[in-house]
């Protein structure tokens, strides 16, 4: 079955760029949307954005000026870059598969285990 | 922007009891776009319900979803010990996707 694995630095300095990669195994990245979601310590889930395998994207307006999501179909990976980070960006970052069924149902059915990123000098 | 408000914040119940969780949208949403997730401590969220009322693969039938317009409900008919967790509703399928703030179901 499809599995997702996040990878990247666990510590990022303030004002620098957070970079994470999600590797898709057990299936193809094609024909799906792929999402990033984060969860600050002790808080709820925040949607960051998603990308279609062809490259089209949608971002949370509150983060849009700092976020870039990209896809590399040859590696079955997609990535997140968040620039100018502050302590408020400290969170567990999840990647997930976003499914559209017949243009009618929409949901995230496969999630990575998450990776903790702390922003600190 | 659609805002999802979940209530109550915390639900204190015992195994075997019925749990009723509410998710209210700030404006009418399509049932197609409403999903529910379960999250246990230290774990990623797990999809329970999509399309407001369709159970995801492998989800026990004690979990059910209902609602339309602005009011949606997740019901757990008889709580099992493994059901004590945090539950989130999500508006998924628009150019901006949002989560509710979560309801914690505790013993």
PDB file of C-alpha atoms in Angstrom, chain A residues 37 39 43-45 47 50 58 60-61 94 98 104-109 111-112, chain B residues 31-33 37 39 43-45 47 50-51 88 90 92-97 99:
ATOM      1  CA  UNK A  37      -0.322  20.049   6.913  1.00  0.00           C
ATOM      2  CA  UNK A  39       0.467  20.995  13.848  1.00  0.00           C
ATOM      3  CA  UNK A  43      -2.556  22.687  18.946  1.00  0.00           C
ATOM      4  CA  UNK A  44      -4.755  21.692  16.031  1.00  0.00           C
ATOM      5  CA  UNK A  45      -4.089  20.977  12.378  1.00  0.00           C
ATOM      6  CA  UNK A  47      -3.495  23.163   6.117  1.00  0.00           C
ATOM      7  CA  UNK A  50      -1.314  21.092  -1.992  1.00  0.00           C
ATOM      8  CA  UNK A  58      -3.036  25.913  -3.949  1.00  0.00           C
ATOM      9  CA  UNK A  60      -3.201  28.711   2.550  1.00  0.00           C
ATOM     10  CA  UNK A  61      -3.593  32.494   2.099  1.00  0.00           C
ATOM     11  CA  UNK A  94       2.754  16.069   7.821  1.00  0.00           C
ATOM     12  CA  UNK A  98      -5.348  14.237  -1.256  1.00  0.00           C
ATOM     13  CA  UNK A 104     -17.201  14.761  -6.103  1.00  0.00           C
ATOM     14  CA  UNK A 105     -15.523  13.404  -2.960  1.00  0.00           C
ATOM     15  CA  UNK A 106     -12.416  15.015  -1.532  1.00  0.00           C
ATOM     16  CA  UNK A 107     -10.333  13.799   1.388  1.00  0.00           C
ATOM     17  CA  UNK A 108      -6.831  12.967   2.643  1.00  0.00           C
ATOM     18  CA  UNK A 109      -6.539   9.211   2.931  1.00  0.00           C
ATOM     19  CA  UNK A 111      -0.634  10.424   5.825  1.00  0.00           C
ATOM     20  CA  UNK A 112       3.045  10.368   6.671  1.00  0.00           C
TER      21      UNK A 112
ATOM     22  CA  UNK B  31     -21.358  17.420   1.875  1.00  0.00           C
ATOM     23  CA  UNK B  32     -18.784  16.216  -0.657  1.00  0.00           C
ATOM     24  CA  UNK B  33     -16.207  18.435   0.978  1.00  0.00           C
ATOM     25  CA  UNK B  37     -10.266  12.444  11.118  1.00  0.00           C
ATOM     26  CA  UNK B  39      -5.788  11.567  15.909  1.00  0.00           C
ATOM     27  CA  UNK B  43       0.279   9.706  15.652  1.00  0.00           C
ATOM     28  CA  UNK B  44      -0.779  11.171  12.336  1.00  0.00           C
ATOM     29  CA  UNK B  45      -4.479  11.794  11.740  1.00  0.00           C
ATOM     30  CA  UNK B  47      -9.376   9.375   7.867  1.00  0.00           C
ATOM     31  CA  UNK B  50     -15.565  11.479   3.844  1.00  0.00           C
ATOM     32  CA  UNK B  51     -18.445  13.039   1.960  1.00  0.00           C
ATOM     33  CA  UNK B  88     -11.137  16.906  13.581  1.00  0.00           C
ATOM     34  CA  UNK B  90     -12.180  19.247   7.622  1.00  0.00           C
ATOM     35  CA  UNK B  92     -11.536  19.551   1.816  1.00  0.00           C
ATOM     36  CA  UNK B  93     -12.045  20.259  -1.830  1.00  0.00           C
ATOM     37  CA  UNK B  94     -11.889  23.982  -2.166  1.00  0.00           C
ATOM     38  CA  UNK B  95      -9.032  26.261  -3.071  1.00  0.00           C
ATOM     39  CA  UNK B  96      -8.581  26.821   0.667  1.00  0.00           C
ATOM     40  CA  UNK B  97      -8.955  23.834   2.921  1.00  0.00           C
ATOM     41  CA  UNK B  99      -9.754  22.097   9.790  1.00  0.00           C
TER      42      UNK B  99
END
